[in-house]
Amino acid sequence: MEKEPISEDNQVKSMAIANIKFKKGFWYDRIELIRKTVIPGQWKALNDQIPEAEASHAIENFRIAAGEIKADFYGRVFQDSDVAKWLEAVSYSLAAQADPELEKLADQVIDLIVRAQQADGYLNTYFTIAEPDQRWKNVRDLHELYCAGHLIEAAVAYYQATGKQKLLDAVCKLADHIDTVFGKEAGKKPGYPGHQEIELALVKLYHLTKNKRYLALSQYFIDQRGSQPHFFTSEAEERQEESKKHYNDLFDYSYSQSHLPVREQTVAVGHAVRAMYMYCAMTDLAVETGEQDLIKACQRLWNNVTKRQMYITGGIGAQDHGEAFTFDYDLPNDTAYTETCAAIGLVFWAQRMLLLEAKAEYADLMEKALYNGVLSGISLDGQSYFYVNPLEVWPASCEQRYDLSHVESTRQEWFGCACCPPNIARLIASLGQYVYSFSRQAVFVHLYTACQASFELGGQTVKLTQQTNYPWEEEVIITVSTEKTVEFTLALRLPGWCKNPDLELNGEKVTLDQLTEQGYAQLTREWEKGDQVVLRLPMPVERIRANPEVRKNSGKVALQRGPLVYCLEEVDNGSNIFALVLPRNNQLQAGYDPNLLGGIVQLEGEAVKIDRSLWNGELYQANADQYQVTPLKAIPYYAWNNREAGEMLVWITEN
Amino acid sequence: MEKEPISEDNQVKSMAIANIKFKKGFWYDRIELIRKTVIPGQWKALNDQIPEAEASHAIENFRIAAGEIKADFYGRVFQDSDVAKWLEAVSYSLAAQADPELEKLADQVIDLIVRAQQADGYLNTYFTIAEPDQRWKNVRDLHELYCAGHLIEAAVAYYQATGKQKLLDAVCKLADHIDTVFGKEAGKKPGYPGHQEIELALVKLYHLTKNKRYLALSQYFIDQRGSQPHFFTSEAEERQEESKKHYNDLFDYSYSQSHLPVREQTVAVGHAVRAMYMYCAMTDLAVETGEQDLIKACQRLWNNVTKRQMYITGGIGAQDHGEAFTFDYDLPNDTAYTETCAAIGLVFWAQRMLLLEAKAEYADLMEKALYNGVLSGISLDGQSYFYVNPLEVWPASCEQRYDLSHVESTRQEWFGCACCPPNIARLIASLGQYVYSFSRQAVFVHLYTACQASFELGGQTVKLTQQTNYPWEEEVIITVSTEKTVEFTLALRLPGWCKNPDLELNGEKVTLDQLTEQGYAQLTREWEKGDQVVLRLPMPVERIRANPEVRKNSGKVALQRGPLVYCLEEVDNGSNIFALVLPRNNQLQAGYDPNLLGGIVQLEGEAVKIDRSLWNGELYQANADQYQVTPLKAIPYYAWNNREAGEMLVWITEN
């Protein structure tokens, strides 16, 4: 395998959260919501203080494991990871904005976690409480390595936010312990996790500690995965189990993407979140090593996911069974699984692909998933969540059909399997890492949002200020601030959804064609304090069609404006929005309403619907296609189900 | 409860199979197929002589139960019913046409069945072989009464066909035994079957034997059903089982329509076949007793099924889970269950509703189900079967999606649960019972098909001859033959699908408006030998729309000509028929092709499809709605999947 590590000089990095300040606007509001409402609310959930929500017991489990109270473990085997992800969200929030009380609480939680750690470094409340003699005997199904990965991510984030080393020391000890258990050396298990996660966490731990053993262990897990003889089979045999499948024979090895060595995988299969976390780690390692086979595998899988198996919202995972990918172009709108965590995973992966190569396509999808399939997972008030994010909902059907029993038609305060809520909290709290990436010579602007950030470029500290009311308004003003003139490239993403972007530099129009590379307008020059670029991204209302191979969207359009996918809701359009037909030539008007759903641009126009007076209770008729004009109103998909329960529809019949 | 038994004089009856001879034509061909191919083929299946088909063991089970060989029971607890239904099909076939060899085989099977009967009359191979001490202890789940019902139906049919009494005696003994086990008297179980069937069988047995105890037992089962305390709960408690549900807690009592007393049921729920068989018995009893509450319940349930929960093919049961009804207007085309047996059950029920009141609506639905949702269940060569009959099939999806795992995209030679194949055989073999019904003063013509039949009308034998090439051609000629002039009403169904029927009597046009009652053109007169009516039923190609409440059919049309629903198949239209769009004003041409699929009228015309050259592998695009003209060809739904596997679609996008 050819290996060309990217030189330190050209290495594109994501930025530290501390170096960016969001300003009043779309993401600022949401980051504030996470800090003020979501993090405190989730703390209550983790402590079982939300009366009508599903129980968590996650904090209690740590107390039991620490020997401080006597009780049984409760929850999923991966319950610890909820605490870890919450702590990671807290860390990003603290990195962005000091909050001594929150930090104190986090310190207490960390103290508790560390007290639950065993002398040999082992740290997992389920096994410590419930099955101490079963450690590392079923990594296929029981999420031990997964939980360790989340603790590592939390520790790295907390150290970066606060400089405090207690949890970092604990997870290094844990990682060191894991390194004694797994690996190719004699006496170690030639294994890897059933649910990927630790691989990407170990790369983070390596970046922070520079300890190459962590990178090597991550690489081992990725390289070993899917090799023969199959570890999960040998492991099951050691347990004297016949099953070569996950979870009582329900799922074969493709469920955990261990059906083939990773470099031989060509299409996304199995559990979508596992896939995303694995692809993240593959990309991390590809960035580290420059290994061409791994890079090609990442690109191939990216293309399969985003050009064949992704909903227009950035949601992925087309079926409930296995929370999984199905096959190319199979994208039903109602039975979709589209787990919030999977869209989050796609954002994680897109960010890493951007570090591998700065192509706007990755940032486009990152933006798409963020604004749509991720954000739909949390209510506007930050107090309830969707686990599953389908593109059409008929509540009666979700309540009564068994094959839709995975779809909740209203957001829930918490879940028995509560992976999504803290995942969305940690992603939004860390959004400062996603806006830009940079090398020593260039800044890539991936997301447009009001903020101020500072970079080290050409040996100088350069500040960039974005002023914008994106995604509601089309204009982004970026102002450069630098002590001395400095040469660097300012690379502005020209979103794929935008047909006619327009750029001015210090008041003069810039011809984009020549400057644009891989979807970024690359302005390379000697920048001076006060230099200003104005990017205009016209946002007409677009009717998006799906590739004709997507059979379920035949004859239908989705409405999009800028990066936002729109939907119809029953509360705006009356019952049975499925019967609305949007005539081909009807224009829709976009208008900002500050009082609707926290302030949104809504789309309004006219549709038609069948004249029901022709029906008289018949079920089928030959002569019943007279239409009546009816008003239509669409809102951003992410904002649905924030007023009352009802039908929702993304793909609208067109005529 | 008000009871008005219908007087013998006005009683409308179905006719004996022996009194009707089908002539070369649509149904004649199929009845011949049943006789020559299906009955012998199913005999092989029941004897495990079809190498690649699923095992049956049904005949072998009787040999074991008779003590003639030693082996374990194999198959479902209701495996006996496959033999009974086969024997019933044989009986109808023999009634229509003598076949000494087949009769000899049937006699041997009957001898075997009778040898398996226990001294007390009990007759069920599963319990006799496998759980002799568990008789009548779980009638909720284990189909004992269901199997008895099918044996009774077979015995009645065999006696009617051959006059041979051996099986009839055996099932009377069995029914007498059951009558000692179930009933309101002290010491009897206040129970009823989990799977309805015996109720309608007992009415048949009563009609033949005139033994009122059988009618009373049927009435008891129906009246007792769903009453409190709930028998299935008491029965489960006696078994020391906690479950108040069917099959390991999967289904509540609505699954078996025992959630409420039958007269309180307003919507169709639960397992669709059970529902149909129960509604049949309710209608049988309503016909017998004239009880208004029961009549109203039948009408209410009929309206719910046919105006709210029925596919355009006459298929019913919108979900796999529980093989069940879901709720009003929930009629997804791909995840449909639409079991062949359920459509058959709808035919059974429609025929009974016609005896309750001669309304064309019942015959329309009977015809619809027969030509579409029933007939799709068997291949044109009579050698393979669909259990599930969805209205759209994308084979890749059926193979790969868990929520479509119930859908086979090609017909199978046999099934582990083989209820459908012998059910379709017995229905088609008995079709002579469905063409007409009659009283002493009237003949109702429900189905149009070439045949000759004789009736006792006004004390005379009257012969009616139908000459027609229906459903391919529009004309039906009915000729009366009688020795002496006789007054009676000839009531001709004017199908609901036909907008402009046209009728001539002896060459003179008849004005239909005044003659038409409940959808039948009623010609009451003194009929003479040679009188002839010519009915023309124009069959333009119709575009049928679904009620807008059927959300899955928004923007779609189904093609229909006469009673036949059409579909698109991949073999005629290329891959991805889902992407075809039928422009609103495009005309389709109907043309008979004698060489296609055994001779069918096909529909041809032009559709459009998205120009794929605009796509280039993109998944979503804003500007890609240029269409190309493409030929479209539709075939009758029943005939699909008789050439090669591929996509199939009933509801086509219209534009």
PDB file of N, CA, C and O in Angstrom, chain B residues 464-483:
ATOM      1  N   LEU B 464     -81.200 -21.458 -19.126  1.00  0.00           N
ATOM      2  CA  LEU B 464     -80.654 -20.184 -19.606  1.00  0.00           C
ATOM      3  C   LEU B 464     -79.285 -20.464 -20.199  1.00  0.00           C
ATOM      4  O   LEU B 464     -78.469 -21.163 -19.592  1.00  0.00           O
ATOM      5  N   THR B 465     -79.072 -19.920 -21.374  1.00  0.00           N
ATOM      6  CA  THR B 465     -77.764 -20.053 -22.004  1.00  0.00           C
ATOM      7  C   THR B 465     -77.132 -18.674 -22.111  1.00  0.00           C
ATOM      8  O   THR B 465     -77.761 -17.742 -22.605  1.00  0.00           O
ATOM      9  N   GLN B 466     -75.907 -18.560 -21.592  1.00  0.00           N
ATOM     10  CA  GLN B 466     -75.157 -17.310 -21.793  1.00  0.00           C
ATOM     11  C   GLN B 466     -74.121 -17.548 -22.874  1.00  0.00           C
ATOM     12  O   GLN B 466     -73.323 -18.487 -22.771  1.00  0.00           O
ATOM     13  N   GLN B 467     -74.156 -16.687 -23.888  1.00  0.00           N
ATOM     14  CA  GLN B 467     -73.076 -16.701 -24.884  1.00  0.00           C
ATOM     15  C   GLN B 467     -72.330 -15.379 -24.757  1.00  0.00           C
ATOM     16  O   GLN B 467     -72.927 -14.303 -24.868  1.00  0.00           O
ATOM     17  N   THR B 468     -71.043 -15.479 -24.506  1.00  0.00           N
ATOM     18  CA  THR B 468     -70.268 -14.243 -24.334  1.00  0.00           C
ATOM     19  C   THR B 468     -68.786 -14.569 -24.343  1.00  0.00           C
ATOM     20  O   THR B 468     -68.389 -15.700 -24.025  1.00  0.00           O
ATOM     21  N   ASN B 469     -68.004 -13.605 -24.706  1.00  0.00           N
ATOM     22  CA  ASN B 469     -66.558 -13.727 -24.542  1.00  0.00           C
ATOM     23  C   ASN B 469     -66.071 -12.742 -23.485  1.00  0.00           C
ATOM     24  O   ASN B 469     -64.977 -12.202 -23.558  1.00  0.00           O
ATOM     25  N   TYR B 470     -66.946 -12.485 -22.524  1.00  0.00           N
ATOM     26  CA  TYR B 470     -66.632 -11.663 -21.368  1.00  0.00           C
ATOM     27  C   TYR B 470     -65.456 -12.277 -20.625  1.00  0.00           C
ATOM     28  O   TYR B 470     -65.377 -13.495 -20.552  1.00  0.00           O
ATOM     29  N   PRO B 471     -64.544 -11.547 -20.053  1.00  0.00           N
ATOM     30  CA  PRO B 471     -64.485 -10.084 -19.927  1.00  0.00           C
ATOM     31  C   PRO B 471     -63.762  -9.392 -21.067  1.00  0.00           C
ATOM     32  O   PRO B 471     -63.497  -8.198 -20.965  1.00  0.00           O
ATOM     33  N   TRP B 472     -63.439 -10.147 -22.126  1.00  0.00           N
ATOM     34  CA  TRP B 472     -62.700  -9.502 -23.225  1.00  0.00           C
ATOM     35  C   TRP B 472     -63.635  -8.715 -24.129  1.00  0.00           C
ATOM     36  O   TRP B 472     -63.271  -7.690 -24.669  1.00  0.00           O
ATOM     37  N   GLU B 473     -64.877  -9.245 -24.320  1.00  0.00           N
ATOM     38  CA  GLU B 473     -65.825  -8.573 -25.195  1.00  0.00           C
ATOM     39  C   GLU B 473     -67.031  -8.108 -24.392  1.00  0.00           C
ATOM     40  O   GLU B 473     -67.303  -8.604 -23.300  1.00  0.00           O
ATOM     41  N   GLU B 474     -67.761  -7.191 -24.992  1.00  0.00           N
ATOM     42  CA  GLU B 474     -68.765  -6.434 -24.238  1.00  0.00           C
ATOM     43  C   GLU B 474     -70.161  -7.050 -24.281  1.00  0.00           C
ATOM     44  O   GLU B 474     -71.035  -6.648 -23.533  1.00  0.00           O
ATOM     45  N   GLU B 475     -70.362  -8.003 -25.178  1.00  0.00           N
ATOM     46  CA  GLU B 475     -71.714  -8.477 -25.424  1.00  0.00           C
ATOM     47  C   GLU B 475     -72.000  -9.785 -24.682  1.00  0.00           C
ATOM     48  O   GLU B 475     -71.176 -10.705 -24.678  1.00  0.00           O
ATOM     49  N   VAL B 476     -73.186  -9.851 -24.077  1.00  0.00           N
ATOM     50  CA  VAL B 476     -73.655 -11.081 -23.442  1.00  0.00           C
ATOM     51  C   VAL B 476     -75.032 -11.396 -24.019  1.00  0.00           C
ATOM     52  O   VAL B 476     -75.935 -10.563 -23.969  1.00  0.00           O
ATOM     53  N   ILE B 477     -75.180 -12.586 -24.599  1.00  0.00           N
ATOM     54  CA  ILE B 477     -76.479 -13.004 -25.146  1.00  0.00           C
ATOM     55  C   ILE B 477     -77.036 -14.086 -24.228  1.00  0.00           C
ATOM     56  O   ILE B 477     -76.373 -15.102 -23.975  1.00  0.00           O
ATOM     57  N   ILE B 478     -78.213 -13.852 -23.712  1.00  0.00           N
ATOM     58  CA  ILE B 478     -78.853 -14.849 -22.852  1.00  0.00           C
ATOM     59  C   ILE B 478     -80.116 -15.356 -23.533  1.00  0.00           C
ATOM     60  O   ILE B 478     -80.981 -14.566 -23.921  1.00  0.00           O
ATOM     61  N   THR B 479     -80.160 -16.650 -23.720  1.00  0.00           N
ATOM     62  CA  THR B 479     -81.298 -17.257 -24.402  1.00  0.00           C
ATOM     63  C   THR B 479     -82.074 -18.121 -23.420  1.00  0.00           C
ATOM     64  O   THR B 479     -81.476 -18.880 -22.640  1.00  0.00           O
ATOM     65  N   VAL B 480     -83.388 -17.985 -23.455  1.00  0.00           N
ATOM     66  CA  VAL B 480     -84.253 -18.722 -22.545  1.00  0.00           C
ATOM     67  C   VAL B 480     -84.775 -19.963 -23.261  1.00  0.00           C
ATOM     68  O   VAL B 480     -85.154 -19.911 -24.434  1.00  0.00           O
ATOM     69  N   SER B 481     -84.775 -21.043 -22.545  1.00  0.00           N
ATOM     70  CA  SER B 481     -85.365 -22.254 -23.102  1.00  0.00           C
ATOM     71  C   SER B 481     -86.309 -22.844 -22.061  1.00  0.00           C
ATOM     72  O   SER B 481     -85.913 -23.090 -20.922  1.00  0.00           O
ATOM     73  N   THR B 482     -87.567 -23.013 -22.452  1.00  0.00           N
ATOM     74  CA  THR B 482     -88.558 -23.561 -21.524  1.00  0.00           C
ATOM     75  C   THR B 482     -89.595 -24.327 -22.336  1.00  0.00           C
ATOM     76  O   THR B 482     -89.898 -23.968 -23.467  1.00  0.00           O
ATOM     77  N   GLU B 483     -90.111 -25.376 -21.769  1.00  0.00           N
ATOM     78  CA  GLU B 483     -91.128 -26.157 -22.493  1.00  0.00           C
ATOM     79  C   GLU B 483     -92.374 -25.310 -22.704  1.00  0.00           C
ATOM     80  O   GLU B 483     -92.880 -25.176 -23.800  1.00  0.00           O
TER      81      GLU B 483
END
